Coordinates of C-alpha atoms (C1' of nucleotides) in Angstrom, one line a residue:
Chain A
X16 CA 110.0 95.9 124.6
X17 CA 110.8 99.2 126.2
X18 CA 113.5 99.4 128.8
X19 CA 113.1 103.1 129.2
X20 CA 113.0 104.0 132.9
X21 CA 110.5 106.7 132.5
X22 CA 112.5 109.9 132.9
X23 CA 114.6 112.0 130.6
X24 CA 117.8 113.7 131.6
X25 CA 116.6 117.1 130.5
X26 CA 113.2 117.1 132.3
X27 CA 113.5 114.7 135.2
X28 CA 110.4 115.9 136.9
X29 CA 108.1 114.3 134.3
X30 CA 107.7 110.6 133.6
X31 CA 106.8 108.9 130.4
X32 CA 105.5 105.4 129.8
X33 CA 106.7 104.3 133.2
X34 CA 104.7 104.9 136.4
X35 CA 106.5 102.9 139.1
X36 CA 109.4 103.5 141.4
X37 CA 111.0 106.9 141.1
X38 CA 108.3 107.8 138.6
X39 CA 105.8 107.9 141.4
X40 CA 107.1 111.4 142.2
X41 CA 106.7 112.9 138.8
X42 CA 104.9 116.3 138.4
X43 CA 103.3 115.2 135.2
X44 CA 102.8 111.9 133.3
X45 CA 102.8 111.1 129.6
X46 CA 101.6 108.0 128.0
X47 CA 102.6 107.5 124.4
X48 CA 100.3 104.7 123.6
X49 CA 98.3 101.9 125.1
X50 CA 100.6 98.9 125.1
X51 CA 101.2 97.2 128.3
X52 CA 105.0 97.5 128.2
X53 CA 104.5 101.3 128.3
X54 CA 102.0 101.2 131.1
X55 CA 104.1 99.7 133.9
X56 CA 102.8 100.9 137.2
X57 CA 99.9 102.7 135.6
X58 CA 97.3 100.8 137.6
X59 CA 99.2 100.7 140.8
X60 CA 97.4 101.6 143.9
X61 CA 100.3 103.7 145.2
X62 CA 100.0 105.9 142.2
X63 CA 96.3 106.0 142.4
X64 CA 96.5 107.2 146.0
X65 CA 99.0 109.9 145.1
X66 CA 96.7 111.2 142.4
X67 CA 93.9 111.5 144.8
X68 CA 96.0 113.7 147.0
X69 CA 97.3 115.8 144.2
X70 CA 95.8 118.8 142.6
X71 CA 98.2 119.2 139.7
X72 CA 99.6 115.9 138.7
X73 CA 98.0 114.8 135.4
X74 CA 98.5 112.2 132.7
X75 CA 98.8 113.6 129.2
X76 CA 98.1 111.6 126.1
X77 CA 96.2 111.6 122.9
X78 CA 92.5 111.5 122.7
X79 CA 92.5 108.0 121.3
X80 CA 95.0 106.7 123.9
X81 CA 92.8 108.1 126.6
X82 CA 89.8 106.4 125.2
X83 CA 91.5 103.1 124.9
X84 CA 93.0 103.5 128.4
X85 CA 89.7 104.3 130.1
X86 CA 87.9 101.5 128.3
X87 CA 89.7 99.1 130.5
X88 CA 88.2 99.0 134.0
X89 CA 91.6 98.6 135.6
X90 CA 92.5 102.0 134.3
X91 CA 89.2 103.7 134.5
X92 CA 90.2 105.6 137.6
X93 CA 92.4 107.8 135.4
X94 CA 89.4 109.5 134.0
X95 CA 89.7 112.4 136.4
X96 CA 93.4 112.7 136.0
X97 CA 94.0 112.5 132.3
X98 CA 94.3 115.4 130.0
X99 CA 93.9 114.5 126.3
X100 CA 95.9 116.7 123.9
X101 CA 95.3 117.3 120.2
X102 CA 98.0 116.2 117.8
X103 CA 100.3 118.9 116.5
X104 CA 99.1 121.5 119.0
X105 CA 101.9 122.8 121.2
X106 CA 100.6 123.0 124.7
X107 CA 102.1 124.7 127.7
X108 CA 102.2 122.6 130.8
X109 CA 103.2 123.8 134.2
X110 CA 105.2 121.4 136.3
X111 CA 104.6 122.2 139.9
X112 CA 106.3 120.9 142.9
X113 CA 103.4 120.6 145.3
X114 CA 105.5 120.9 148.4
X115 CA 107.7 123.9 147.5
X116 CA 105.5 125.5 144.9
X117 CA 108.4 125.6 142.5
X118 CA 107.2 125.7 139.0
X119 CA 108.6 125.0 135.6
X120 CA 106.9 125.5 132.2
X121 CA 107.2 123.1 129.4
X122 CA 105.7 123.1 126.0
X123 CA 104.7 119.7 124.7
X124 CA 103.6 118.7 121.2
X125 CA 102.1 115.4 120.3
X126 CA 103.2 113.9 116.9
X127 CA 101.5 111.0 115.4
X128 CA 103.8 108.0 115.7
X129 CA 102.2 105.4 113.4
X130 CA 102.6 102.6 115.8
X131 CA 99.1 101.9 117.0
X132 CA 95.9 103.8 117.4
X133 CA 96.5 106.9 119.5
X134 CA 100.3 106.4 119.5
X135 CA 102.3 109.6 119.6
X136 CA 105.7 111.0 120.1
X137 CA 106.2 113.8 122.6
X138 CA 108.2 116.8 121.6
X139 CA 109.2 118.8 124.6
X140 CA 110.5 122.4 124.4
X141 CA 111.7 124.1 127.5
X142 CA 114.6 125.6 129.4
X143 CA 116.7 122.5 129.0
X144 CA 116.3 122.4 125.3
X145 CA 114.2 120.5 122.8
X146 CA 113.9 116.8 123.3
X147 CA 111.9 114.2 121.4
X148 CA 110.5 111.1 123.0
X149 CA 109.5 108.8 120.2
X150 CA 107.5 106.2 122.1
X151 CA 107.2 103.4 119.7
X152 CA 106.9 104.5 116.1
X153 CA 107.0 103.6 112.5
X154 CA 107.8 106.3 110.0
X155 CA 108.6 105.6 106.4
X156 CA 111.6 107.1 104.8
X157 CA 111.0 110.8 104.3
X158 CA 108.0 111.1 106.7
X159 CA 110.1 113.1 109.1
X160 CA 110.5 115.9 106.7
X161 CA 106.7 116.4 106.7
X162 CA 106.5 117.0 110.4
X163 CA 106.0 120.7 110.8
X164 CA 106.6 120.8 114.5
X165 CA 110.1 119.4 114.1
X166 CA 110.9 122.4 111.9
X167 CA 111.2 126.0 112.6
X168 CA 110.7 127.8 109.4
X169 CA 112.8 126.0 106.9
X170 CA 115.1 124.6 109.5
X171 CA 115.0 121.4 111.4
X172 CA 114.8 122.2 115.1
X173 CA 117.8 121.9 117.2
X174 CA 117.1 118.7 119.1
X175 CA 119.1 118.0 122.2
X176 CA 118.1 114.5 122.7
X177 CA 116.0 111.8 121.2
X178 CA 114.7 109.0 123.3
X179 CA 114.4 106.5 120.5
X180 CA 112.3 103.4 119.7
X181 CA 115.4 101.4 118.7
X182 CA 113.7 98.1 118.4
X183 CA 115.2 97.5 114.9
X184 CA 118.3 99.6 115.2
X185 CA 120.5 96.8 113.8
X186 CA 121.6 96.4 110.1
X187 CA 120.1 93.0 110.3
X188 CA 116.7 94.7 110.2
X189 CA 117.7 96.9 107.3
X190 CA 114.5 96.8 105.5
X191 CA 111.0 95.9 106.4
X192 CA 108.4 96.1 103.6
X193 CA 106.2 99.1 103.8
X194 CA 102.8 99.0 105.5
X195 CA 101.1 99.4 102.1
X196 CA 103.1 96.5 100.6
X197 CA 102.3 94.3 103.6
X198 CA 98.7 95.2 103.4
X199 CA 98.5 94.5 99.8
X200 CA 100.0 91.1 100.2
X201 CA 97.6 90.2 103.0
X202 CA 94.6 91.5 101.0
X203 CA 95.6 89.4 98.0
X204 CA 96.0 86.3 100.0
X205 CA 92.7 86.8 101.8
X206 CA 91.0 87.6 98.6
X207 CA 92.2 84.5 96.9
X208 CA 91.1 82.4 99.7
X209 CA 87.7 83.7 100.7
X210 CA 86.5 84.1 97.2
X211 CA 86.4 80.4 96.8
X212 CA 83.3 79.8 98.8
X213 CA 81.3 81.3 101.6
X214 CA 82.9 78.7 103.9
X215 CA 86.4 79.7 103.2
X216 CA 87.6 81.9 106.0
X217 CA 90.8 83.6 107.0
X218 CA 91.9 83.7 110.5
X219 CA 94.1 86.6 111.4
X220 CA 96.2 85.3 114.3
X221 CA 97.2 88.6 115.7
X222 CA 99.1 89.2 118.8
X223 CA 96.9 90.8 121.5
X224 CA 97.6 94.4 121.0
X225 CA 96.3 97.5 119.4
X226 CA 97.9 98.2 116.1
X227 CA 96.2 95.9 113.6
X228 CA 93.1 98.1 113.2
X229 CA 94.1 99.6 109.9
X230 CA 94.5 96.1 108.6
X231 CA 91.0 95.3 109.7
X232 CA 89.5 98.4 108.3
X233 CA 91.2 98.0 104.9
X234 CA 90.2 94.3 104.7
X235 CA 86.7 95.1 105.8
X236 CA 86.5 97.8 103.1
X237 CA 88.1 95.8 100.4
X238 CA 85.9 92.7 100.9
X239 CA 82.9 94.5 102.2
X240 CA 82.8 92.4 105.3
X241 CA 83.5 92.7 109.0
X242 CA 86.3 91.3 111.1
X243 CA 85.1 89.2 114.0
X244 CA 86.5 90.1 117.4
X245 CA 85.7 89.6 121.0
X246 CA 84.9 93.1 122.1
X247 CA 84.1 96.4 120.6
X248 CA 83.9 98.5 123.7
X249 CA 87.3 100.2 123.3
X250 CA 86.3 101.5 119.9
X251 CA 82.8 102.7 120.9
X252 CA 83.8 106.3 120.0
X253 CA 85.7 105.3 116.9
X254 CA 83.0 104.4 114.3
X255 CA 85.5 104.2 111.5
X256 CA 87.0 101.2 113.3
X257 CA 83.8 99.9 114.8
X258 CA 82.1 99.7 111.5
X259 CA 84.5 97.0 110.3
X260 CA 84.2 94.9 113.4
X261 CA 81.6 92.6 114.9
X262 CA 81.2 90.3 117.8
X263 CA 78.2 88.5 116.4
X264 CA 78.8 84.8 117.1
X265 CA 76.5 83.8 114.3
X266 CA 79.3 85.1 112.1
X267 CA 81.8 82.8 113.7
X268 CA 83.8 85.4 115.5
X269 CA 87.0 84.2 116.9
X270 CA 85.9 83.5 120.3
X271 CA 88.4 83.4 123.1
X272 CA 86.5 81.9 125.9
X273 CA 88.0 78.5 126.7
X274 CA 84.7 77.0 127.6
X275 CA 83.5 77.5 124.1
X276 CA 86.2 75.3 122.8
X277 CA 84.4 72.4 124.4
X278 CA 81.8 72.8 121.7
X279 CA 84.4 72.8 119.0
X280 CA 86.8 70.2 120.2
X281 CA 88.5 69.8 116.9
X282 CA 88.7 73.4 116.1
X283 CA 91.8 75.2 115.2
X284 CA 90.0 78.4 115.9
X285 CA 88.9 79.7 119.2
X286 CA 85.4 80.0 117.8
X287 CA 85.2 76.7 116.1
X288 CA 85.6 75.6 112.6
X289 CA 82.0 75.2 111.6
X290 CA 79.6 77.7 110.0
X291 CA 76.4 78.4 111.9
X292 CA 74.6 75.8 109.7
X293 CA 77.2 73.1 110.6
X294 CA 79.2 73.2 107.4
X295 CA 82.9 72.8 108.0
X296 CA 84.9 75.9 107.4
X297 CA 87.9 76.0 105.2
X298 CA 90.4 78.0 107.2
X299 CA 93.7 79.6 106.6
X300 CA 95.6 81.2 109.4
X301 CA 97.6 84.3 108.8
X302 CA 100.0 85.3 111.4
X303 CA 101.2 88.9 111.1
X304 CA 104.8 89.0 112.1
X305 CA 107.8 91.0 111.3
X306 CA 109.8 90.1 108.2
X307 CA 113.0 92.0 107.6
X308 CA 115.6 91.9 105.0
X309 CA 119.2 92.6 105.6
X310 CA 121.3 95.0 103.8
X311 CA 122.4 92.7 101.1
X312 CA 119.1 91.0 100.6
X313 CA 117.5 91.5 97.3
X314 CA 113.9 90.9 97.8
X315 CA 111.3 88.6 99.2
X316 CA 107.7 88.0 99.6
X317 CA 105.6 89.7 102.2
X318 CA 103.7 86.4 102.6
X319 CA 105.3 83.2 103.6
X320 CA 103.6 79.9 103.7
X321 CA 104.4 78.0 106.8
X322 CA 102.1 75.0 106.4
X323 CA 99.3 73.6 104.3
X324 CA 97.0 76.4 105.4
X325 CA 99.3 78.6 107.6
X326 CA 100.9 81.8 106.5
X327 CA 103.0 84.4 108.0
X328 CA 102.4 87.9 106.7
X329 CA 104.7 90.8 107.1
X330 CA 103.6 93.4 109.5
X331 CA 105.6 95.8 111.5
X332 CA 104.7 98.4 114.1
X333 CA 108.3 99.6 114.3
X334 CA 110.6 101.4 112.0
X335 CA 113.3 99.4 110.3
X336 CA 117.0 100.1 110.5
X337 CA 117.1 102.2 107.4
X338 CA 113.9 104.0 108.4
X339 CA 115.6 104.8 111.7
X340 CA 118.7 106.0 110.0
X341 CA 116.7 108.3 107.8
X342 CA 114.9 109.6 110.8
X343 CA 118.0 110.2 112.8
X344 CA 120.1 111.6 110.1
X345 CA 117.4 114.1 109.3
X346 CA 117.1 115.3 112.9
X347 CA 120.7 115.1 114.0
X348 CA 120.2 115.3 117.7
X349 CA 123.0 115.8 120.1
X350 CA 122.2 112.7 122.0
X351 CA 120.3 109.6 121.2
X352 CA 119.1 107.3 124.0
X353 CA 117.8 103.9 123.0
X354 CA 114.6 102.8 124.7
X355 CA 114.7 99.3 123.4
X356 CA 117.6 96.9 123.1
X357 CA 117.5 95.2 119.8
X358 CA 117.5 91.4 119.9
X359 CA 121.1 90.1 120.1
X360 CA 122.6 93.4 121.2
X361 CA 123.6 94.9 124.5
X362 CA 122.7 98.3 125.7
X363 CA 126.3 99.4 125.3
X364 CA 126.4 98.2 121.7
X365 CA 123.3 100.0 120.6
X366 CA 124.3 103.1 122.5
X367 CA 127.6 103.1 120.8
X368 CA 126.2 102.7 117.3
X369 CA 123.6 105.3 117.9
X370 CA 126.4 107.8 118.8
X371 CA 127.4 107.6 115.2
X372 CA 124.1 109.1 114.3
X373 CA 124.5 112.0 116.7
X374 CA 125.4 115.5 115.7
X375 CA 129.1 116.2 116.2
X376 CA 129.6 118.0 119.4
X377 CA 131.3 120.9 117.8
X378 CA 128.1 121.4 115.8
X379 CA 126.0 121.7 118.8
X380 CA 125.0 125.2 119.2
X381 CA 123.8 127.3 122.0
X382 CA 122.3 124.7 124.2
X383 CA 124.8 123.2 126.6
X384 CA 124.9 119.5 126.3
X385 CA 123.3 118.0 129.4
X386 CA 123.6 114.4 128.9
X387 CA 127.2 114.9 127.9
X388 CA 128.7 113.0 125.1
X389 CA 131.6 111.3 126.5
X390 CA 133.7 111.3 123.4
X391 CA 133.9 113.5 120.4
X392 CA 132.4 112.1 117.4
X393 CA 134.8 110.8 114.8
X394 CA 132.2 111.1 112.1
X395 CA 129.9 113.7 110.8
X396 CA 126.4 112.5 110.9
X397 CA 125.4 110.8 107.7
X398 CA 122.8 113.0 106.3
X399 CA 120.6 110.3 105.0
X400 CA 122.8 107.6 103.8
X401 CA 121.4 105.8 100.9
X402 CA 123.7 103.1 99.9
X403 CA 125.1 100.0 101.4
X404 CA 128.5 101.5 101.3
X405 CA 127.6 104.5 103.4
X406 CA 125.6 102.5 105.8
X407 CA 127.8 99.6 106.4
X408 CA 131.2 99.5 104.9
X409 CA 132.1 102.8 106.2
X410 CA 129.9 102.9 109.1
X411 CA 132.7 103.6 111.5
X412 CA 134.7 105.7 109.2
X413 CA 134.2 108.6 107.0
X414 CA 131.3 110.9 106.9
X415 CA 129.0 110.9 104.0
X416 CA 126.8 113.5 102.5
X417 CA 123.2 113.3 101.8
X418 CA 122.3 112.3 98.3
X419 CA 119.4 112.7 96.1
X420 CA 118.7 109.1 96.4
X421 CA 116.8 109.7 99.5
X422 CA 114.0 111.4 97.7
X423 CA 111.0 109.8 99.1
X424 CA 109.4 107.5 96.7
X425 CA 105.8 108.0 96.4
X426 CA 104.8 105.6 93.7
X427 CA 104.4 102.7 95.9
X428 CA 100.9 103.0 97.2
X429 CA 98.5 100.2 97.2
X430 CA 96.2 100.6 94.3
X431 CA 94.3 103.8 93.9
X432 CA 93.1 103.9 97.4
X433 CA 93.9 106.6 99.7
X434 CA 95.8 105.4 102.7
X435 CA 92.9 106.0 104.9
X436 CA 89.8 104.7 103.2
X437 CA 87.4 105.4 106.0
X438 CA 86.0 108.8 105.2
X439 CA 82.8 107.2 104.4
X440 CA 82.9 104.7 107.1
X441 CA 80.1 106.3 109.1
X442 CA 77.9 104.4 106.8
X443 CA 78.8 100.9 107.5
X444 CA 79.6 98.4 104.9
X445 CA 76.7 96.7 103.4
X446 CA 75.8 93.6 105.3
X447 CA 74.0 90.5 104.5
X448 CA 73.8 86.9 105.4
X449 CA 76.4 84.4 104.5
X450 CA 75.5 83.8 101.0
X451 CA 76.2 81.1 98.5
X452 CA 78.8 82.0 96.1
X453 CA 80.3 80.7 93.0
X454 CA 83.1 78.6 94.0
X455 CA 86.2 79.5 92.3
X456 CA 89.2 77.3 92.2
X457 CA 92.1 78.9 93.9
X458 CA 94.7 79.6 91.3
X459 CA 97.8 79.2 93.3
X460 CA 100.8 79.7 91.2
X461 CA 102.8 79.8 94.3
X462 CA 106.4 80.3 93.4
X463 CA 108.7 78.7 95.7
X464 CA 111.4 81.1 96.8
X465 CA 114.0 81.4 99.4
X466 CA 113.2 83.7 102.3
X467 CA 115.5 86.4 101.2
X468 CA 116.8 87.4 104.6
X469 CA 119.0 84.4 104.3
X470 CA 120.1 85.3 100.9
X471 CA 123.4 87.0 100.6
X472 CA 124.4 86.4 97.0
X473 CA 123.0 89.4 95.4
X474 CA 124.1 92.9 95.9
X475 CA 121.1 95.2 96.2
X476 CA 120.2 98.6 97.4
X477 CA 117.6 97.6 99.9
X478 CA 117.0 100.9 101.4
X479 CA 115.9 102.1 98.1
X480 CA 113.4 99.4 98.0
X481 CA 112.1 100.2 101.4
X482 CA 110.9 103.6 101.5
X483 CA 107.5 104.3 100.2
X484 CA 106.9 107.5 101.9
X485 CA 103.5 107.3 100.4
X486 CA 102.6 104.8 103.1
X487 CA 101.5 107.6 105.2
X488 CA 100.9 107.0 108.8
X489 CA 97.5 105.6 109.4
X490 CA 95.4 108.5 110.6
X491 CA 94.2 106.7 113.7
X492 CA 93.3 110.0 115.3
X493 CA 90.7 110.4 112.6
X494 CA 88.9 107.4 113.9
X495 CA 88.0 109.2 117.0
X496 CA 84.8 111.2 117.6
X497 CA 84.0 112.9 120.8
X498 CA 80.4 112.1 120.9
X499 CA 79.3 108.7 122.1
X500 CA 77.5 106.9 119.4
X501 CA 73.9 106.0 119.7
X502 CA 73.2 102.5 120.7
X503 CA 72.2 101.6 117.3
X504 CA 75.7 102.2 116.2
X505 CA 77.0 99.8 118.7
X506 CA 74.5 97.1 118.0
X507 CA 76.0 95.1 115.3
X508 CA 73.7 92.2 115.4
X509 CA 72.3 93.0 112.0
X510 CA 75.6 93.0 110.4
X511 CA 76.1 89.3 110.4
X512 CA 78.3 87.9 107.9
X513 CA 79.9 88.7 104.7
X514 CA 78.2 90.2 101.7
X515 CA 78.6 90.4 98.1
X516 CA 81.5 92.4 97.2
X517 CA 82.0 94.0 93.9
X518 CA 85.3 95.1 94.9
X519 CA 86.8 91.7 95.5
X520 CA 87.5 91.2 91.9
X521 CA 89.9 94.0 92.0
X522 CA 92.2 91.9 93.9
X523 CA 91.5 88.3 93.2
X524 CA 91.8 88.7 89.5
X525 CA 95.4 89.6 89.6
X526 CA 98.5 87.9 90.6
X527 CA 99.2 85.2 93.0
X528 CA 101.1 85.8 96.2
X529 CA 104.6 84.7 96.1
X530 CA 104.8 82.2 98.8
X531 CA 107.5 80.2 100.5
X532 CA 106.7 77.0 102.1
X533 CA 108.5 76.3 105.3
X534 CA 107.0 73.0 105.7
X535 CA 104.0 71.7 107.6
X536 CA 103.4 73.6 110.7
X537 CA 99.8 73.2 111.1
X538 CA 98.4 73.9 114.5
X539 CA 96.1 71.3 115.8
X540 CA 94.8 73.4 118.6
X541 CA 94.7 77.0 119.5
X542 CA 94.1 78.2 122.9
X543 CA 93.4 81.7 123.6
X544 CA 93.5 82.5 127.2
X545 CA 93.9 86.2 126.7
X546 CA 90.7 87.4 128.2
X547 CA 91.7 91.0 128.3
X548 CA 92.9 91.6 124.8
X549 CA 90.0 91.2 122.6
X550 CA 91.5 91.6 119.3
X551 CA 94.1 88.9 119.3
X552 CA 92.1 86.6 117.1
X553 CA 90.0 87.7 114.3
X554 CA 88.2 86.0 111.5
X555 CA 87.4 87.2 108.1
X556 CA 84.5 85.6 106.5
X557 CA 84.2 85.2 102.8
X558 CA 81.7 87.1 100.9
X559 CA 79.6 86.3 98.0
X560 CA 80.5 86.9 94.4
X561 CA 83.9 85.5 94.1
X562 CA 84.1 86.6 90.6
X563 CA 87.7 87.3 90.0
X564 CA 89.0 87.5 86.6
X565 CA 88.9 91.1 85.9
X566 CA 89.8 93.8 88.3
X567 CA 93.4 94.5 88.9
X568 CA 95.0 91.9 86.8
X569 CA 97.5 93.4 84.7
X570 CA 98.0 95.6 87.7
X571 CA 98.4 99.1 86.8
X572 CA 101.3 98.8 89.1
X573 CA 103.3 97.3 86.4
X574 CA 105.2 100.4 85.7
X575 CA 108.7 99.8 86.8
X576 CA 109.9 101.5 89.9
X577 CA 112.5 104.0 89.5
X578 CA 115.7 102.6 90.8
X579 CA 118.3 105.3 90.7
X580 CA 121.4 103.4 91.5
X581 CA 120.5 100.2 89.9
X582 CA 118.5 100.9 86.8
X583 CA 119.3 97.5 85.4
X584 CA 117.9 95.7 88.3
X585 CA 116.2 92.6 87.2
X586 CA 112.8 93.1 85.9
X587 CA 110.0 91.4 87.8
X588 CA 107.4 89.4 86.2
X589 CA 103.9 90.7 86.7
X590 CA 102.9 87.7 88.6
X591 CA 105.5 88.6 91.2
X592 CA 104.7 92.2 91.0
X593 CA 101.4 92.1 92.8
X594 CA 102.6 90.7 96.0
X595 CA 106.2 91.7 96.1
X596 CA 106.7 94.7 98.2
X597 CA 109.2 96.4 96.2
X598 CA 107.1 96.7 93.2
X599 CA 105.3 99.9 92.9
X600 CA 101.6 100.1 92.5
X601 CA 99.5 102.7 90.9
X602 CA 101.3 105.5 89.3
X603 CA 98.2 107.6 89.8
X604 CA 98.5 107.3 93.5
X605 CA 98.3 110.4 95.4
X606 CA 101.6 112.0 95.9
X607 CA 100.9 114.6 98.5
X608 CA 103.6 117.2 99.0
X609 CA 106.0 115.7 96.6
X610 CA 106.9 119.1 95.4
X611 CA 107.8 120.2 98.8
X612 CA 109.9 117.1 99.4
X613 CA 111.7 117.5 96.2
X614 CA 112.4 121.1 97.0
X615 CA 113.7 120.1 100.4
X616 CA 115.9 117.4 99.2
X617 CA 117.3 119.5 96.4
X618 CA 118.2 122.1 98.9
X619 CA 119.8 119.5 101.0
X620 CA 121.7 118.1 98.1
X621 CA 122.8 121.6 97.3
X622 CA 124.3 121.8 100.8
X623 CA 121.8 124.1 102.3
X624 CA 122.8 123.5 105.9
X625 CA 120.0 125.6 107.2
X626 CA 117.7 122.7 106.6
X627 CA 119.7 120.6 108.9
X628 CA 119.5 123.0 111.7
X629 CA 123.2 123.7 111.7
X630 CA 124.7 127.0 112.5
X631 CA 127.3 126.7 109.9
Chain B
dG26 C1' 96.8 87.0 149.8
dC27 C1' 98.8 90.5 146.9
dG28 C1' 102.2 92.6 144.1
dA29 C1' 106.6 92.3 141.7
dT30 C1' 109.5 89.8 138.9
dC31 C1' 111.2 86.2 135.8
dA32 C1' 110.8 82.3 132.5
dG33 C1' 108.4 80.4 129.1
dA34 C1' 104.6 80.0 125.9
dT35 C1' 101.5 81.7 122.5
Chain C
dC28 C1' 111.5 84.2 115.2
dA29 C1' 112.1 89.1 116.2
dC30 C1' 105.5 94.0 116.7
dA31 C1' 102.9 92.2 122.7
dT32 C1' 100.8 89.7 126.3
dC33 C1' 99.5 86.1 129.3
dT34 C1' 100.3 82.3 132.7
dG35 C1' 102.6 80.3 136.2
dA36 C1' 106.4 79.8 139.6
dT37 C1' 108.7 82.1 143.1
dC38 C1' 109.7 85.5 146.5
dG39 C1' 108.9 89.2 149.7
dC40 C1' 105.8 91.7 152.4

DNA sequence: GCGATCAGAT
DNA sequence: CACATCTGATCGC
């Protein structure tokens, strides 16, 4: 949760993600994404009154964020005061003091942040230097090198300060399975379950927030079905999301209204556990939650069984420690300000460890440091450390140089699918009534395993396992269209339940998720009081045609992943491979811009300091 | 009564 | 566990 106060040292007349207290006097506002902890004060009457009196104060955000914001009545008054900006389009903004007329120009560029729909970073360039406010973000290792606006020609821009989403800036969170790996594990679990019968359903017990949409769209696409939610209104201009969602109660959406629970007293689900015809549903609950693996952890599953029918599935909106290290060592800012205190740390501690990632003061060039570093750095920045040794054992000691080991790995994509499968989503998935299917026994070769974050016995190179740079940011911005859809697009009553899915077999025929039982933790009740956040509970219905033998069994993924430092790393069985996040998938996966990356990293390895934005 | 803030729950 | 949000208690205005 963000503790950022709203203002940056370099540009104190603007406020970001905080709208109360001293931020009430800002000349411009910026909202990085639509999570409540970044919207403090945003609906305040004091601010509203100020806006009504002002001619110049505006809120800048992405188009998607604006849409999500205005879809809530509490924030609808912002309609007249918001200025949506395109991604990757530098925009000049005049900051005007309305009493004195004093004016300052600032160029802002929005960079997709990969945190939730509409989430962006803000890159500011002005008289006080270049600063990057990350908002909340998740980049995979190597993503940063693809961001054109952080480069100037072949050089990385000279960044004075980064205001960082430091949620996981702690070696404890060294590695978090990639988005693709998590998605794949969830898909496999869901596929195995719902293919058994039309009354097998999967409940995605999501926290109430934006950010799960790409999970819904991928699941909807894969299983040719829709995810059942409470409200669609926030997505009315985002057909590529909308098409995979429904509120139709006949399809047993995960209703959140407490009064409905009276009708389903024994339900574990907000919407009850019976099909429309009264048949009891067979429900598994899947709770997306962050799983991380420490620096010495070898591997683990992305799915963990927590009860007879309860699972946790790995899912992270935030960059892991090694992803953050990659990000910071690439950019080498003069200053880094944490905006989140990692659990178990103090502000002083995280500030101190982040200093190790700052550029040496002597390397700072023409810009005068504003938020002065109080001590000179004892270390050179690590230019992309890629081994345990560099990241830990010598953390406080000697500098290390970038190695080739950081070449982004691109072979880890989920299947053959492009990361964003929604190009065709304007034609909704085929729909049909809940149909009888061939019931397939669930082949659960669940291998018990230890949750590896507690494992310390094996040396590993976890950061090498982490970075699938191929898990590109979900292109949430692509979801957005400026035209309002015709009503027919919003009327989803005809899309009732699940449908035959030829694609299911692609998943269900293959391997079994590797699960870990943490004992019985079945919930007997579930209350969902969250009236405002419509996506917190969702339900996936099964589809017809559970056929499952063929498909991706044998998983073309089987080609072993390149492991540069540990080529002899123990081979994984195929049955583990399908759900284990560190196993690559399709070799044929798209590998966009790999050549560029290779070139870049080779130049780095060759000591081409120009790529690091250094003067020397 | 409303808003801000904190603790606790989900 | 660890990604966000809600509810309820308490306090000040």
